[in-house]
Short mmCIF file of C-alpha atoms in Angstrom, two decimals:
data_model
loop_
_atom_site.label_atom_id
_atom_site.label_comp_id
_atom_site.label_asym_id
_atom_site.label_seq_id
_atom_site.Cartn_x
_atom_site.Cartn_y
_atom_site.Cartn_z
CA MET Y 1 87.29 110.62 156.93
CA MET Y 2 85.92 107.92 154.61
CA ILE Y 3 89.32 107.24 153.04
CA HIS Y 4 90.89 106.74 156.49
CA THR Y 5 88.21 104.16 157.30
CA GLU Y 6 88.86 102.36 154.01
CA LEU Y 7 92.62 102.30 154.47
CA HIS Y 8 92.29 101.08 158.04
CA ALA Y 9 89.87 98.35 156.95
CA ALA Y 10 92.36 97.26 154.27
CA GLY Y 11 95.16 97.07 156.84
CA ILE Y 12 97.19 99.85 155.19
CA ASP Y 13 99.07 101.63 157.97
CA ASP Y 14 102.33 102.88 156.41
CA GLU Y 15 101.93 106.64 155.89
CA ARG Y 16 103.78 106.81 152.56
CA LEU Y 17 101.63 103.97 151.25
CA ARG Y 18 98.49 105.62 152.56
CA GLU Y 19 99.36 108.84 150.76
CA SER Y 20 99.74 106.95 147.49
CA TYR Y 21 96.35 105.32 147.94
CA ARG Y 22 94.83 108.71 148.75
CA TYR Y 23 96.33 110.12 145.56
CA CYS Y 24 94.83 107.29 143.48
CA ARG Y 25 91.47 107.80 145.13
CA ARG Y 26 91.54 111.52 144.23
CA LEU Y 27 92.27 110.66 140.60
CA ASN Y 28 89.34 108.24 140.58
CA ALA Y 29 86.96 110.74 142.17
CA GLN Y 30 88.01 113.53 139.82
CA HIS Y 31 88.17 111.72 136.49
CA GLY Y 32 86.06 108.56 136.78
CA ARG Y 33 82.77 109.72 138.27
CA THR Y 34 80.68 106.70 137.27
CA TYR Y 35 83.43 104.25 138.19
CA PHE Y 36 84.07 105.99 141.51
CA LEU Y 37 80.38 106.04 142.40
CA ALA Y 38 80.19 102.29 141.81
CA THR Y 39 83.23 101.67 144.06
CA ARG Y 40 81.27 103.11 146.98
CA LEU Y 41 79.23 99.90 146.89
CA LEU Y 42 82.24 97.67 147.57
CA ALA Y 43 83.22 96.67 151.08
CA PRO Y 44 85.65 99.25 152.54
CA PRO Y 45 88.67 96.86 152.46
CA GLN Y 46 88.24 96.41 148.68
CA ARG Y 47 88.02 100.06 147.70
CA PRO Y 48 91.67 101.17 148.04
CA ALA Y 49 92.87 98.43 145.68
CA VAL Y 50 90.31 99.39 143.04
CA HIS Y 51 91.31 103.04 143.37
CA ALA Y 52 94.97 102.04 142.97
CA LEU Y 53 94.27 100.24 139.70
CA TYR Y 54 92.26 103.15 138.38
CA GLY Y 55 94.89 105.63 139.53
CA PHE Y 56 97.70 103.80 137.77
CA ALA Y 57 95.70 103.56 134.52
CA ARG Y 58 94.69 107.20 134.64
CA TYR Y 59 98.20 108.37 135.50
CA ALA Y 60 99.65 106.51 132.51
CA ASP Y 61 96.87 107.77 130.25
CA ASP Y 62 97.50 111.36 131.30
CA ILE Y 63 101.15 111.06 130.30
CA LEU Y 64 99.91 110.42 126.75
CA ASP Y 65 96.80 112.57 126.52
CA ASP Y 66 97.35 115.77 128.49
CA LEU Y 67 96.33 118.36 125.89
CA ASP Y 68 97.78 121.17 128.00
CA SER Y 69 101.25 119.62 127.91
CA THR Y 70 103.83 120.76 125.37
CA ALA Y 71 105.72 117.47 125.63
CA THR Y 72 106.76 115.85 122.37
CA ILE Y 73 105.92 112.27 121.45
CA ALA Y 74 109.49 111.26 122.29
CA GLU Y 75 109.25 112.93 125.69
CA ARG Y 76 105.94 111.24 126.45
CA GLU Y 77 107.35 107.89 125.40
CA ALA Y 78 110.38 108.39 127.67
CA ARG Y 79 108.09 109.34 130.53
CA LEU Y 80 105.96 106.23 130.02
CA ASP Y 81 109.07 104.05 129.76
CA THR Y 82 110.32 105.44 133.08
CA LEU Y 83 107.02 104.65 134.77
CA SER Y 84 107.05 101.15 133.28
CA ALA Y 85 110.64 100.44 134.33
CA LYS Y 86 109.98 101.52 137.90
CA PHE Y 87 106.80 99.44 138.06
CA PHE Y 88 108.38 96.23 136.82
CA SER Y 89 111.46 96.67 139.01
CA GLY Y 90 109.16 97.09 142.01
CA THR Y 91 110.49 100.57 142.72
CA ALA Y 92 107.87 102.43 144.77
CA ASP Y 93 109.38 105.79 143.83
CA PRO Y 94 107.36 108.58 145.51
CA SER Y 95 108.10 110.82 142.50
CA GLU Y 96 105.57 108.57 140.71
CA PRO Y 97 102.77 108.93 143.28
CA VAL Y 98 100.66 106.02 142.03
CA LEU Y 99 103.42 103.42 142.22
CA PRO Y 100 103.47 102.53 145.94
CA ALA Y 101 99.73 101.84 145.91
CA VAL Y 102 99.54 99.88 142.66
CA LEU Y 103 102.60 97.79 143.51
CA HIS Y 104 101.14 97.01 146.93
CA THR Y 105 97.79 96.08 145.32
CA ALA Y 106 99.43 93.84 142.73
CA ARG Y 107 101.36 92.00 145.43
CA THR Y 108 98.45 91.76 147.87
CA TYR Y 109 96.03 90.31 145.32
CA ARG Y 110 98.65 88.46 143.26
CA ILE Y 111 97.57 90.18 140.07
CA PRO Y 112 99.65 88.80 137.17
CA LEU Y 113 102.19 91.35 136.01
CA ASP Y 114 101.65 90.45 132.36
CA LEU Y 115 98.29 92.22 132.63
CA PHE Y 116 100.11 95.45 133.40
CA ASP Y 117 102.53 94.78 130.56
CA ASP Y 118 99.61 94.41 128.15
CA PHE Y 119 98.12 97.63 129.45
CA LEU Y 120 101.32 99.61 128.97
CA THR Y 121 101.75 98.13 125.49
CA SER Y 122 98.38 99.55 124.45
CA MET Y 123 99.26 102.89 126.03
CA ARG Y 124 102.38 103.02 123.86
CA MET Y 125 100.22 102.42 120.80
CA ASP Y 126 98.50 105.73 121.51
CA LEU Y 127 101.79 107.50 120.85
CA THR Y 128 101.76 106.61 117.16
CA VAL Y 129 98.57 104.80 116.15
CA THR Y 130 95.76 107.13 115.11
CA ASP Y 131 93.41 104.80 113.18
CA TYR Y 132 92.31 101.16 113.26
CA PRO Y 133 91.71 99.48 109.90
CA ASP Y 134 89.37 96.79 111.20
CA ARG Y 135 87.79 95.20 114.26
CA ALA Y 136 90.73 92.85 114.81
CA ALA Y 137 93.14 95.78 115.08
CA LEU Y 138 90.84 97.62 117.48
CA ASN Y 139 90.38 94.48 119.58
CA HIS Y 140 94.15 94.12 119.80
CA TYR Y 141 94.34 97.63 121.25
CA MET Y 142 91.44 96.99 123.64
CA ARG Y 143 93.06 93.85 124.95
CA GLY Y 144 95.50 96.03 126.87
CA SER Y 145 93.46 99.19 127.28
CA ALA Y 146 90.21 97.63 128.53
CA GLU Y 147 90.07 93.85 128.85
CA VAL Y 148 93.02 93.54 131.21
CA ILE Y 149 91.43 96.10 133.53
CA GLY Y 150 88.56 93.69 134.04
CA LEU Y 151 91.01 90.86 134.63
CA GLN Y 152 92.99 92.92 137.16
CA MET Y 153 89.78 93.54 139.07
CA LEU Y 154 88.74 89.89 139.42
CA PRO Y 155 91.05 88.97 142.34
CA ILE Y 156 89.72 91.98 144.26
CA LEU Y 157 86.07 91.32 143.49
CA GLY Y 158 86.22 87.57 144.04
CA THR Y 159 84.26 84.91 142.18
CA VAL Y 160 81.99 81.96 143.02
CA VAL Y 161 83.51 79.91 140.20
CA PRO Y 162 87.11 79.23 139.22
CA THR Y 163 88.59 82.54 138.10
CA ALA Y 164 89.21 81.27 134.57
CA GLU Y 165 85.46 80.81 134.08
CA ALA Y 166 84.76 84.44 134.92
CA GLU Y 167 87.60 85.90 132.86
CA PRO Y 168 85.87 86.05 129.43
CA PHE Y 169 83.01 88.04 130.93
CA ALA Y 170 85.37 90.40 132.78
CA GLU Y 171 87.12 91.01 129.46
CA ALA Y 172 83.80 91.64 127.74
CA LEU Y 173 82.75 94.13 130.40
CA GLY Y 174 85.95 96.12 130.03
CA ARG Y 175 85.48 96.06 126.26
CA ALA Y 176 81.84 97.19 126.53
CA PHE Y 177 82.76 100.15 128.73
CA GLN Y 178 85.52 101.25 126.38
CA LEU Y 179 83.41 100.90 123.25
CA THR Y 180 80.87 103.14 124.96
CA ASN Y 181 83.61 105.69 125.61
CA PHE Y 182 84.72 105.51 121.98
CA LEU Y 183 81.22 106.41 120.78
CA ARG Y 184 80.67 109.10 123.41
CA ASP Y 185 84.11 110.67 122.99
CA ILE Y 186 84.56 110.52 119.21
CA ASP Y 187 84.60 114.32 119.00
CA GLU Y 188 87.13 114.66 121.82
CA ASP Y 189 89.34 111.92 120.36
CA LEU Y 190 89.51 113.79 117.06
CA ASP Y 191 91.14 116.65 118.99
CA ARG Y 192 93.94 114.15 119.63
CA ASN Y 193 93.92 113.06 115.97
CA ARG Y 194 92.57 109.61 116.87
CA VAL Y 195 89.62 107.56 115.63
CA TYR Y 196 88.82 104.50 117.74
CA LEU Y 197 86.32 102.95 115.31
CA PRO Y 198 87.09 100.27 112.68
CA ALA Y 199 87.75 102.04 109.37
CA ASP Y 200 86.34 99.22 107.22
CA GLU Y 201 83.07 99.18 109.16
CA LEU Y 202 82.75 102.96 108.77
CA ALA Y 203 83.56 102.71 105.07
CA ALA Y 204 80.58 100.39 104.57
CA PHE Y 205 78.43 103.51 105.19
CA GLY Y 206 80.58 105.85 103.12
CA VAL Y 207 82.35 107.28 106.16
CA ASP Y 208 86.05 108.08 106.36
CA ARG Y 209 88.28 110.27 108.51
CA ASP Y 210 87.66 113.32 106.31
CA LEU Y 211 83.92 113.09 106.86
CA LEU Y 212 84.38 112.62 110.61
CA THR Y 213 86.64 115.67 110.64
CA TRP Y 214 83.93 117.65 108.82
CA CYS Y 215 81.44 116.61 111.52
CA HIS Y 216 83.93 117.60 114.20
CA ARG Y 217 84.48 121.06 112.72
CA SER Y 218 80.86 121.77 111.83
CA ARG Y 219 79.46 120.30 115.09
CA ARG Y 220 76.99 118.27 113.04
CA THR Y 221 76.43 114.55 112.45
CA ASP Y 222 76.21 113.70 108.77
CA ALA Y 223 73.48 111.18 107.90
CA ARG Y 224 76.08 108.62 106.78
CA VAL Y 225 77.97 109.02 110.03
CA ARG Y 226 74.72 108.62 111.97
CA GLN Y 227 74.09 105.28 110.25
CA ALA Y 228 77.66 104.12 110.91
CA LEU Y 229 77.47 105.08 114.57
CA ALA Y 230 74.13 103.30 114.91
CA ALA Y 231 75.80 100.12 113.64
CA GLN Y 232 78.64 100.56 116.15
CA HIS Y 233 76.02 101.09 118.84
CA ASP Y 234 74.37 97.76 117.96
CA THR Y 235 77.71 95.98 118.09
CA THR Y 236 78.42 97.45 121.52
CA ARG Y 237 75.00 96.35 122.77
CA GLU Y 238 75.92 92.76 121.88
CA VAL Y 239 79.07 93.03 123.97
CA TYR Y 240 77.01 94.26 126.93
CA ARG Y 241 74.65 91.31 126.58
CA GLU Y 242 77.59 88.92 126.81
CA ALA Y 243 79.24 90.80 129.69
CA ARG Y 244 76.07 90.79 131.79
CA LYS Y 245 76.34 87.02 132.23
CA GLY Y 246 79.47 87.46 134.30
CA ILE Y 247 77.90 89.48 137.12
CA ALA Y 248 76.35 86.36 138.68
CA LEU Y 249 79.80 84.73 138.72
CA LEU Y 250 81.21 87.36 141.07
CA ALA Y 251 81.26 87.07 144.86
CA PRO Y 252 77.83 88.31 146.05
CA PRO Y 253 79.14 91.39 147.94
CA SER Y 254 80.83 92.61 144.73
CA ARG Y 255 77.84 92.21 142.42
CA PRO Y 256 76.03 95.48 143.32
CA CYS Y 257 79.14 97.51 142.42
CA VAL Y 258 79.59 95.90 139.03
CA ALA Y 259 75.85 95.86 138.31
CA THR Y 260 75.68 99.59 139.06
CA ALA Y 261 78.61 100.36 136.77
CA PHE Y 262 77.03 98.13 134.12
CA THR Y 263 73.71 99.97 134.35
CA LEU Y 264 75.15 103.47 134.29
CA TYR Y 265 77.57 102.81 131.43
CA SER Y 266 74.93 101.05 129.35
CA GLU Y 267 72.64 104.03 129.92
CA ILE Y 268 75.32 106.29 128.45
CA LEU Y 269 74.86 104.13 125.36
CA ASP Y 270 71.09 104.68 125.62
CA ARG Y 271 71.69 108.41 125.84
CA ILE Y 272 73.85 108.43 122.72
CA GLU Y 273 71.00 106.81 120.83
CA ALA Y 274 68.43 109.20 122.36
CA LEU Y 275 70.53 112.11 121.10
CA ASP Y 276 70.25 110.60 117.60
CA PHE Y 277 74.05 110.28 117.59
CA GLU Y 278 74.61 114.05 117.75
CA VAL Y 279 77.89 113.35 119.54
CA PHE Y 280 79.77 116.19 117.83
CA SER Y 281 77.70 118.92 119.46
CA GLN Y 282 76.98 117.50 122.92
CA ARG Y 283 78.28 114.93 125.36
CA ALA Y 284 76.06 112.00 126.29
CA THR Y 285 75.70 111.78 130.06
CA VAL Y 286 73.44 110.15 132.63
CA GLY Y 287 71.74 112.77 134.80
CA ASN Y 288 72.59 113.10 138.47
CA GLY Y 289 69.08 112.14 139.51
CA ARG Y 290 69.28 108.85 137.65
CA ARG Y 291 72.79 108.23 138.97
CA VAL Y 292 71.57 108.68 142.54
CA GLN Y 293 68.60 106.39 141.89
CA VAL Y 294 70.77 103.58 140.53
CA PHE Y 295 73.32 104.03 143.31
CA ALA Y 296 70.62 103.93 145.99
CA GLY Y 297 69.28 100.63 144.68
CA GLY Y 298 72.81 99.25 144.56
CA LEU Y 299 73.45 100.40 148.12
CA VAL Y 300 70.45 98.44 149.40
CA ARG Y 301 71.67 95.31 147.60
CA ALA Y 302 75.25 95.82 148.76
CA ARG Y 303 74.23 96.08 152.41
CA ARG Y 304 72.02 93.02 152.09
CA ALA Y 305 74.84 91.06 150.43
CA ARG Y 306 77.30 91.92 153.18
CA LYS Y 307 74.79 90.91 155.82
CA TYR Y 308 73.34 87.78 154.26
CA GLY Y 309 75.89 86.85 151.57
CA ALA Y 310 73.53 87.25 148.62
CA ALA Y 311 72.92 90.11 146.17
#
């Protein structure tokens, strides 16, 4: 019932378009629990567009990372190229269920198409790139895989300053979230033969891929790896500190959503540290009780912002 209210509030009446938005929402609810929870704090007309952006990103990512698929690299690349061609030609092909919604969102909010091009470029990198020699190389990847997601969101969230002033902080927030994922998911990423940490920064602590692989297989965190991950943790904290400044630049009704996502993702980082970086034997998560507590506080602020225009 909730999704029908959201779609109606957003003025989305075409049934094929509604089904695409519903599909994107299901992807968000299933795979992006923290992100989806935060979207509940947005005004109903905003939510379908955010779900569409998430759905498109997740759909493309699944083409590359579905471990249950027997598709070859060439087949995955062809599949991604097909999705890209249909997107940029504006073909809302129902065989690609995310396309009608994301194309409609991009048009409605005038989201620059080059942001989607940058995203798909980084997705293609995942087909062949398995390591990043330094921070510059990793940042190049994150430009498309994380920063542009923040930029795509800005027209939906709205700002109280010219958009260009908010953009660096939106980029930083996307980068902070992804760096958190890289630390949390290092074990899972090794299953895909990928390491999303700068090799030169790891090497400063005597860590290389072979040692990470040993940790992965033994389910233990070597002392050298622990030190290296602690340094990556500190670097990520700095990115969060920069990103936080951008929340006040958003339209007041959107701030509780972003602040909630900020809090919950940064607490994943806290949890990684609390586990003493034992990320090869357990997954760092924020408990449901804490998630509900943060959401409840955000809900109060969201309702106040919608009523009085301040968060």
